[in-house]
Coordinates of C-alpha atoms and ligand atoms in Angstrom, one line a residue:
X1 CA 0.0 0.0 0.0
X2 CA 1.4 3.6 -0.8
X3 CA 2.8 4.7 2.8
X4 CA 1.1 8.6 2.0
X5 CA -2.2 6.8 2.2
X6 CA -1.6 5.3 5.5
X7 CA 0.0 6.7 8.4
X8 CA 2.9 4.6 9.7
X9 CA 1.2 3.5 12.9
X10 CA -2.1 2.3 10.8
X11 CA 0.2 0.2 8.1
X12 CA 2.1 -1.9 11.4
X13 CA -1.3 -2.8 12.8
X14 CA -2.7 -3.8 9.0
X15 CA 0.5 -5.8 9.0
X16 CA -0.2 -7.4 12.6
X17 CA -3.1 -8.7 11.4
X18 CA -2.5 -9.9 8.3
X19 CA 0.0 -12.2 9.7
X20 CA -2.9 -14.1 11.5
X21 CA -4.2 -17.1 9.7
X22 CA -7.0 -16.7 7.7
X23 CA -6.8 -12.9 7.5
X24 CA -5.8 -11.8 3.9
X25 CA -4.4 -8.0 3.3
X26 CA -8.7 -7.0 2.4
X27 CA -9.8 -8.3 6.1
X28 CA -6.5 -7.0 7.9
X29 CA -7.4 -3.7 6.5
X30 CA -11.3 -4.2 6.9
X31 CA -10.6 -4.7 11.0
X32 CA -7.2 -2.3 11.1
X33 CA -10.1 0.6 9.8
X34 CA -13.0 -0.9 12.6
X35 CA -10.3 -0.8 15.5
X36 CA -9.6 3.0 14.1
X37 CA -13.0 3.5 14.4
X38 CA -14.6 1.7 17.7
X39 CA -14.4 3.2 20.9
X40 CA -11.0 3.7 22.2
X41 CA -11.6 1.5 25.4
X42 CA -13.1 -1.1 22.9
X43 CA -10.1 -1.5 21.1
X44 CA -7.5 -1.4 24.0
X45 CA -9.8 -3.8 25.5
X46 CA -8.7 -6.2 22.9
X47 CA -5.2 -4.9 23.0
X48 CA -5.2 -5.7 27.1
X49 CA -6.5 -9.7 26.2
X50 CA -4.1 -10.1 24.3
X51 CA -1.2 -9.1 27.1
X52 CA -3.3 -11.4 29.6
X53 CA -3.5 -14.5 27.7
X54 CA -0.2 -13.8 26.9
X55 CA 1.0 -13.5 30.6
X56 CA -0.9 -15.6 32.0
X57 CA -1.9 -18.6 29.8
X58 CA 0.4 -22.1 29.2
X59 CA 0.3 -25.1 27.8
X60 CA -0.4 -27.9 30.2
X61 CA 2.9 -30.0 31.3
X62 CA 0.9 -32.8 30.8
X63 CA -1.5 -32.9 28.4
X64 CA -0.7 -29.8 26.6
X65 CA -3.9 -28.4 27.1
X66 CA -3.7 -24.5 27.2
X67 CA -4.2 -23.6 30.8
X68 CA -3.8 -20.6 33.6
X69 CA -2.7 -23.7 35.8
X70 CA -0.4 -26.3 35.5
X71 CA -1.8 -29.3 35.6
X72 CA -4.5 -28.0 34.0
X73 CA -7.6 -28.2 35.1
X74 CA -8.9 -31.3 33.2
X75 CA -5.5 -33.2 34.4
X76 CA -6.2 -31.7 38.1
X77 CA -9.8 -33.2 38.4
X78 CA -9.7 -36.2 40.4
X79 CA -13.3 -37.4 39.2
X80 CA -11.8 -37.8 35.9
X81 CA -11.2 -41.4 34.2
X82 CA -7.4 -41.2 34.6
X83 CA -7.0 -44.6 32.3
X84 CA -8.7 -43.5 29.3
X85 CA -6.9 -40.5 27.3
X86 CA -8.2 -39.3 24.2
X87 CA -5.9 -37.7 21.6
X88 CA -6.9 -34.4 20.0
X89 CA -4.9 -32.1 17.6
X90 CA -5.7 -28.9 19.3
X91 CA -6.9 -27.2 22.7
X92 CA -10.5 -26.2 20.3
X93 CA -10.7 -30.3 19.7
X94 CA -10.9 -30.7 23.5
X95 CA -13.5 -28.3 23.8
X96 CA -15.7 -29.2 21.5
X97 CA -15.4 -33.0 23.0
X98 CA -16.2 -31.3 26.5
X99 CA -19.0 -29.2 25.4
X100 CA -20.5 -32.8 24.2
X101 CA -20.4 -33.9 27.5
X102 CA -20.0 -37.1 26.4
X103 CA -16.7 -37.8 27.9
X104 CA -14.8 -38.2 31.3
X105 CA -11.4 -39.2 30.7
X106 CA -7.9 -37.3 29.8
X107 CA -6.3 -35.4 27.0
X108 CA -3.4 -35.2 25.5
X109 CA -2.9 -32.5 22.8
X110 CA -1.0 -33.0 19.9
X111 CA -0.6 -29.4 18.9
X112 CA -1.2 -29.9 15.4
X113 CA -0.9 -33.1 13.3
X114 CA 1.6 -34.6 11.1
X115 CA 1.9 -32.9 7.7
X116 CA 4.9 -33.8 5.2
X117 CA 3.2 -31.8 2.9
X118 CA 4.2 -28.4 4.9
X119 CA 7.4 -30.4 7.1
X120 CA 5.5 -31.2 10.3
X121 CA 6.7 -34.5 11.4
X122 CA 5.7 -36.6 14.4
X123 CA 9.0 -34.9 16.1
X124 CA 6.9 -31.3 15.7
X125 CA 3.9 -32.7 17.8
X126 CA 3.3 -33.9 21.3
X127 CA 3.6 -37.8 20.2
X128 CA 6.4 -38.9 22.5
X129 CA 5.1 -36.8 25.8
X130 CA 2.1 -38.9 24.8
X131 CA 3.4 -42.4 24.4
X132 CA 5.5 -41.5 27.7
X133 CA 2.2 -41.2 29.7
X134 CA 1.2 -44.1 28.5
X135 CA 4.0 -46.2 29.4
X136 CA 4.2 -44.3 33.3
X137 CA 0.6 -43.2 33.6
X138 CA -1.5 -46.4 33.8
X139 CA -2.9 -45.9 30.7
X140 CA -5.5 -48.5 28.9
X141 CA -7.5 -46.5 26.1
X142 CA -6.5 -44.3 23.5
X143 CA -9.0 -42.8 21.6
X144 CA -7.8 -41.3 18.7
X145 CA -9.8 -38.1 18.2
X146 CA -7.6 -36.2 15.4
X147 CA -9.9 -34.8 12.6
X148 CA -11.0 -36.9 9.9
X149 CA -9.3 -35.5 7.3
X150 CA -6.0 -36.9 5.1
X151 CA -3.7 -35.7 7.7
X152 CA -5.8 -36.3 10.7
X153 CA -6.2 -40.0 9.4
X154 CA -2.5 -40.1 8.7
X155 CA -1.8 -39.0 12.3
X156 CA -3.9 -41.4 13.8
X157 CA -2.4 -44.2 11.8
X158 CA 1.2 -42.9 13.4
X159 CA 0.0 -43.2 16.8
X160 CA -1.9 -46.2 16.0
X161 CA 1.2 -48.0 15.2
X162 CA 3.7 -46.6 17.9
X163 CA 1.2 -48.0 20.4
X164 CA 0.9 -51.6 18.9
X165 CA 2.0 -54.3 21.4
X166 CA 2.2 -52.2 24.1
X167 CA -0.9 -53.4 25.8
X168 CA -3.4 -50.5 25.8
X169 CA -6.9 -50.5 23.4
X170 CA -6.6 -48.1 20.8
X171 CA -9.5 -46.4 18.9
X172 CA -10.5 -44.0 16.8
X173 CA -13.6 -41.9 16.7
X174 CA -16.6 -42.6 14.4
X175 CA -17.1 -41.4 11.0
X176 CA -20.4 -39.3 12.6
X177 CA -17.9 -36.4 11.8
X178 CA -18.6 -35.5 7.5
X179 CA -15.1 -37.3 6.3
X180 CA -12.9 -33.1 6.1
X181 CA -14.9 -32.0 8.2
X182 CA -13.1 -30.9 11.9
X183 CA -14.4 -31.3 15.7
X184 CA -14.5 -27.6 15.9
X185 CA -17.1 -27.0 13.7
X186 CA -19.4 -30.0 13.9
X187 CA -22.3 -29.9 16.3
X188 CA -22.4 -31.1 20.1
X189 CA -24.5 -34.2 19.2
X190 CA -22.4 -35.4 16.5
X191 CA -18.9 -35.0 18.6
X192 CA -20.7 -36.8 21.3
X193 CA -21.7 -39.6 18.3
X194 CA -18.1 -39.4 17.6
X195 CA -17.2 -40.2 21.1
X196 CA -19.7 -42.6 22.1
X197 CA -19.4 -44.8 18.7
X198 CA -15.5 -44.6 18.7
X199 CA -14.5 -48.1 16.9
X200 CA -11.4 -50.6 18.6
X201 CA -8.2 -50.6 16.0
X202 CA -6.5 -52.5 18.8
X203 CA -7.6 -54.3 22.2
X204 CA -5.8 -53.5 25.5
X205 CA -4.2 -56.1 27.9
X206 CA -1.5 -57.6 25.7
Ligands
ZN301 ZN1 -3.6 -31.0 31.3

Protein backbone atom coordinates (compact mmCIF):
# COMPACT_ATOMS: atom_id res chain seq x y z
CA UNK A 1 0.00 0.00 0.00
CA UNK A 2 1.38 3.57 -0.80
CA UNK A 3 2.77 4.67 2.84
CA UNK A 4 1.07 8.56 1.97
CA UNK A 5 -2.20 6.83 2.16
CA UNK A 6 -1.65 5.30 5.47
CA UNK A 7 0.02 6.72 8.42
CA UNK A 8 2.86 4.63 9.71
CA UNK A 9 1.21 3.50 12.89
CA UNK A 10 -2.09 2.32 10.82
CA UNK A 11 0.16 0.23 8.13
CA UNK A 12 2.12 -1.89 11.42
CA UNK A 13 -1.33 -2.83 12.76
CA UNK A 14 -2.75 -3.77 9.03
CA UNK A 15 0.54 -5.82 9.00
CA UNK A 16 -0.15 -7.45 12.56
CA UNK A 17 -3.13 -8.67 11.38
CA UNK A 18 -2.45 -9.88 8.28
CA UNK A 19 0.00 -12.25 9.70
CA UNK A 20 -2.89 -14.11 11.48
CA UNK A 21 -4.16 -17.13 9.71
CA UNK A 22 -6.95 -16.70 7.74
CA UNK A 23 -6.80 -12.93 7.50
CA UNK A 24 -5.80 -11.82 3.87
CA UNK A 25 -4.38 -8.03 3.29
CA UNK A 26 -8.66 -7.00 2.38
CA UNK A 27 -9.84 -8.28 6.13
CA UNK A 28 -6.46 -7.05 7.91
CA UNK A 29 -7.40 -3.68 6.45
CA UNK A 30 -11.35 -4.22 6.95
CA UNK A 31 -10.65 -4.73 10.96
CA UNK A 32 -7.18 -2.33 11.15
CA UNK A 33 -10.08 0.56 9.80
CA UNK A 34 -13.03 -0.90 12.64
CA UNK A 35 -10.35 -0.83 15.48
CA UNK A 36 -9.62 3.03 14.12
CA UNK A 37 -13.04 3.54 14.35
CA UNK A 38 -14.57 1.66 17.75
CA UNK A 39 -14.42 3.24 20.90
CA UNK A 40 -11.01 3.65 22.20
CA UNK A 41 -11.63 1.46 25.40
CA UNK A 42 -13.07 -1.07 22.88
CA UNK A 43 -10.15 -1.50 21.05
CA UNK A 44 -7.54 -1.37 24.04
CA UNK A 45 -9.82 -3.78 25.48
CA UNK A 46 -8.67 -6.20 22.87
CA UNK A 47 -5.22 -4.91 22.99
CA UNK A 48 -5.19 -5.73 27.11
CA UNK A 49 -6.53 -9.67 26.20
CA UNK A 50 -4.08 -10.15 24.33
CA UNK A 51 -1.23 -9.07 27.06
CA UNK A 52 -3.26 -11.37 29.58
CA UNK A 53 -3.49 -14.50 27.68
CA UNK A 54 -0.16 -13.77 26.89
CA UNK A 55 1.02 -13.49 30.57
CA UNK A 56 -0.92 -15.63 32.04
CA UNK A 57 -1.94 -18.63 29.76
CA UNK A 58 0.43 -22.08 29.18
CA UNK A 59 0.32 -25.14 27.78
CA UNK A 60 -0.42 -27.95 30.22
CA UNK A 61 2.94 -29.97 31.30
CA UNK A 62 0.88 -32.80 30.81
CA UNK A 63 -1.51 -32.93 28.44
CA UNK A 64 -0.68 -29.83 26.60
CA UNK A 65 -3.94 -28.40 27.07
CA UNK A 66 -3.68 -24.48 27.19
CA UNK A 67 -4.23 -23.57 30.82
CA UNK A 68 -3.84 -20.63 33.57
CA UNK A 69 -2.71 -23.69 35.78
CA UNK A 70 -0.37 -26.29 35.52
CA UNK A 71 -1.76 -29.35 35.63
CA UNK A 72 -4.48 -28.02 33.97
CA UNK A 73 -7.65 -28.22 35.15
CA UNK A 74 -8.90 -31.30 33.19
CA UNK A 75 -5.48 -33.17 34.35
CA UNK A 76 -6.19 -31.70 38.05
CA UNK A 77 -9.80 -33.19 38.37
CA UNK A 78 -9.67 -36.24 40.40
CA UNK A 79 -13.35 -37.39 39.17
CA UNK A 80 -11.79 -37.76 35.95
CA UNK A 81 -11.15 -41.43 34.19
CA UNK A 82 -7.39 -41.24 34.64
CA UNK A 83 -7.04 -44.62 32.33
CA UNK A 84 -8.70 -43.48 29.31
CA UNK A 85 -6.94 -40.51 27.35
CA UNK A 86 -8.19 -39.34 24.18
CA UNK A 87 -5.90 -37.68 21.63
CA UNK A 88 -6.89 -34.37 19.97
CA UNK A 89 -4.92 -32.09 17.57
CA UNK A 90 -5.73 -28.85 19.29
CA UNK A 91 -6.94 -27.21 22.67
CA UNK A 92 -10.46 -26.16 20.30
CA UNK A 93 -10.67 -30.27 19.74
CA UNK A 94 -10.93 -30.75 23.55
CA UNK A 95 -13.47 -28.28 23.82
CA UNK A 96 -15.67 -29.19 21.46
CA UNK A 97 -15.44 -33.03 23.04
CA UNK A 98 -16.19 -31.26 26.49
CA UNK A 99 -18.95 -29.16 25.41
CA UNK A 100 -20.46 -32.75 24.22
CA UNK A 101 -20.37 -33.93 27.49
CA UNK A 102 -20.01 -37.12 26.36
CA UNK A 103 -16.71 -37.82 27.87
CA UNK A 104 -14.77 -38.23 31.31
CA UNK A 105 -11.44 -39.17 30.71
CA UNK A 106 -7.89 -37.32 29.85
CA UNK A 107 -6.35 -35.39 26.98
CA UNK A 108 -3.40 -35.22 25.49
CA UNK A 109 -2.86 -32.51 22.81
CA UNK A 110 -1.05 -32.96 19.93
CA UNK A 111 -0.63 -29.42 18.87
CA UNK A 112 -1.18 -29.94 15.37
CA UNK A 113 -0.94 -33.13 13.26
CA UNK A 114 1.56 -34.59 11.09
CA UNK A 115 1.88 -32.91 7.71
CA UNK A 116 4.94 -33.79 5.22
CA UNK A 117 3.21 -31.82 2.86
CA UNK A 118 4.17 -28.43 4.89
CA UNK A 119 7.39 -30.43 7.12
CA UNK A 120 5.49 -31.21 10.33
CA UNK A 121 6.65 -34.51 11.44
CA UNK A 122 5.70 -36.63 14.42
CA UNK A 123 9.02 -34.92 16.08
CA UNK A 124 6.87 -31.27 15.72
CA UNK A 125 3.86 -32.68 17.85
CA UNK A 126 3.31 -33.86 21.34
CA UNK A 127 3.61 -37.84 20.20
CA UNK A 128 6.36 -38.90 22.52
CA UNK A 129 5.11 -36.84 25.79
CA UNK A 130 2.12 -38.95 24.80
CA UNK A 131 3.41 -42.38 24.39
CA UNK A 132 5.51 -41.48 27.75
CA UNK A 133 2.18 -41.16 29.74
CA UNK A 134 1.25 -44.12 28.51
CA UNK A 135 4.04 -46.21 29.39
CA UNK A 136 4.22 -44.35 33.33
CA UNK A 137 0.56 -43.24 33.57
CA UNK A 138 -1.45 -46.38 33.82
CA UNK A 139 -2.93 -45.91 30.66
CA UNK A 140 -5.49 -48.52 28.90
CA UNK A 141 -7.54 -46.51 26.15
CA UNK A 142 -6.49 -44.31 23.55
CA UNK A 143 -9.04 -42.83 21.60
CA UNK A 144 -7.78 -41.29 18.72
CA UNK A 145 -9.79 -38.07 18.20
CA UNK A 146 -7.60 -36.18 15.45
CA UNK A 147 -9.91 -34.76 12.60
CA UNK A 148 -10.98 -36.91 9.92
CA UNK A 149 -9.26 -35.48 7.33
CA UNK A 150 -6.01 -36.86 5.05
CA UNK A 151 -3.66 -35.74 7.73
CA UNK A 152 -5.78 -36.30 10.75
CA UNK A 153 -6.25 -39.96 9.41
CA UNK A 154 -2.53 -40.15 8.71
CA UNK A 155 -1.81 -38.97 12.26
CA UNK A 156 -3.88 -41.45 13.79
CA UNK A 157 -2.45 -44.22 11.76
CA UNK A 158 1.17 -42.92 13.37
CA UNK A 159 0.02 -43.22 16.77
CA UNK A 160 -1.92 -46.18 16.02
CA UNK A 161 1.21 -48.04 15.22
CA UNK A 162 3.67 -46.60 17.87
CA UNK A 163 1.18 -47.97 20.39
CA UNK A 164 0.85 -51.62 18.87
CA UNK A 165 2.04 -54.33 21.41
CA UNK A 166 2.17 -52.19 24.13
CA UNK A 167 -0.89 -53.44 25.80
CA UNK A 168 -3.38 -50.48 25.75
CA UNK A 169 -6.89 -50.49 23.42
CA UNK A 170 -6.59 -48.09 20.81
CA UNK A 171 -9.47 -46.36 18.91
CA UNK A 172 -10.51 -44.03 16.78
CA UNK A 173 -13.63 -41.85 16.71
CA UNK A 174 -16.64 -42.59 14.38
CA UNK A 175 -17.15 -41.44 10.98
CA UNK A 176 -20.40 -39.35 12.63
CA UNK A 177 -17.94 -36.42 11.79
CA UNK A 178 -18.62 -35.53 7.46
CA UNK A 179 -15.07 -37.27 6.27
CA UNK A 180 -12.88 -33.08 6.09
CA UNK A 181 -14.92 -32.00 8.23
CA UNK A 182 -13.05 -30.94 11.88
CA UNK A 183 -14.43 -31.30 15.75
CA UNK A 184 -14.53 -27.57 15.92
CA UNK A 185 -17.14 -27.04 13.66
CA UNK A 186 -19.37 -30.05 13.88
CA UNK A 187 -22.33 -29.91 16.32
CA UNK A 188 -22.38 -31.11 20.13
CA UNK A 189 -24.48 -34.24 19.18
CA UNK A 190 -22.44 -35.43 16.46
CA UNK A 191 -18.90 -35.02 18.57
CA UNK A 192 -20.72 -36.84 21.32
CA UNK A 193 -21.71 -39.61 18.35
CA UNK A 194 -18.08 -39.38 17.58
CA UNK A 195 -17.15 -40.21 21.12
CA UNK A 196 -19.66 -42.57 22.06
CA UNK A 197 -19.44 -44.80 18.67
CA UNK A 198 -15.47 -44.64 18.73
CA UNK A 199 -14.49 -48.14 16.94
CA UNK A 200 -11.39 -50.57 18.63
CA UNK A 201 -8.21 -50.55 16.03
CA UNK A 202 -6.47 -52.48 18.78
CA UNK A 203 -7.58 -54.35 22.21
CA UNK A 204 -5.75 -53.49 25.54
CA UNK A 205 -4.15 -56.10 27.91
CA UNK A 206 -1.46 -57.56 25.70
ZN1 LIG B 1 -3.64 -31.03 31.32
Amino acid sequence: MNATLQSASLSRLIAELSRLPGIGDKSAERLALHLVRIPREEALALARAIEDVRANVKACSKCFNVSEQDPCAICADAARDRATVCVVEQPSDLWAIEKSGAYRGLYHVLTGRIAPVEGVGPEHLTVGRLLDRVAKDGVREVILATNPTLEGDGTALHIQQKLESRGVAVSRIARGLPSGGTLQHASRAVVADAIGGRRALAKGGA
